[in-house]
Amino acid sequence: LLNPVEAQLLSTKLQHVDASLEEAMRSMTWKSHSIPAFLKRIMVLIKECSHIVHVIKTSCQSIEDNINSWSLVSLFDVQFRRTVTVPVFLEDFKGAFAGRAYELKEQANSIHSKINQVHLLLGISRGEVSWRNFISNLSQRILECLKSVTARSLQALQDLVDPVHNVNKKLPPLLE
């Protein structure tokens, strides 16, 4: 259900649930009058944990989907079908790259918003080890995706300028 880094985020809340259950096991019997109150209290705790797990999982999945979408299109996504001069190439590339950079910035803002949503829900300090581990793990996944985007972009550039790749794809020469 949760990976170890995500599970660390819930450790305090789960310890609270465990403590409540242990207390009930020590002090309650099947004849206890406080069973309904205990069940109500424990269900609130469990529902809160369930809600947090749901938010963490949906936020992390959304973040992962955003990150994975980055690697689907190279940063160098300019489809040249004709030979162009260097100034024309640079102008086209500048526009395409600026558009792609804007898209990535918007998606990064969305990711940041989801991270803040999880943080606010958990109500823990940003300095807490579990939170730092979560952010570190997420950052590592983002870096891996950025490596993939960069590799794909460089491959796209090589496909445009390398004569061997160009012949195989039957594209016209990129630059005059």
Short mmCIF file of N, CA, C and O in Angstrom, two decimals, residues 26 94 151 161 170:
data_model
loop_
_atom_site.label_atom_id
_atom_site.label_comp_id
_atom_site.label_asym_id
_atom_site.label_seq_id
_atom_site.Cartn_x
_atom_site.Cartn_y
_atom_site.Cartn_z
N ARG A 26 -6.17 -3.61 27.34
CA ARG A 26 -5.83 -3.76 28.76
C ARG A 26 -7.01 -3.49 29.68
O ARG A 26 -7.18 -4.17 30.69
N LYS A 94 14.37 28.41 -30.14
CA LYS A 94 14.15 29.28 -28.99
C LYS A 94 12.67 29.31 -28.61
O LYS A 94 12.31 29.20 -27.44
N ALA A 151 18.23 12.96 -21.89
CA ALA A 151 18.74 11.94 -22.81
C ALA A 151 17.89 11.88 -24.08
O ALA A 151 18.42 11.80 -25.19
N VAL A 161 21.02 16.03 -36.51
CA VAL A 161 22.30 16.51 -37.04
C VAL A 161 23.25 15.42 -37.48
O VAL A 161 24.15 15.68 -38.27
N LYS A 170 15.50 9.27 -43.28
CA LYS A 170 15.19 9.92 -44.55
C LYS A 170 14.69 11.34 -44.35
O LYS A 170 13.72 11.78 -44.95
#
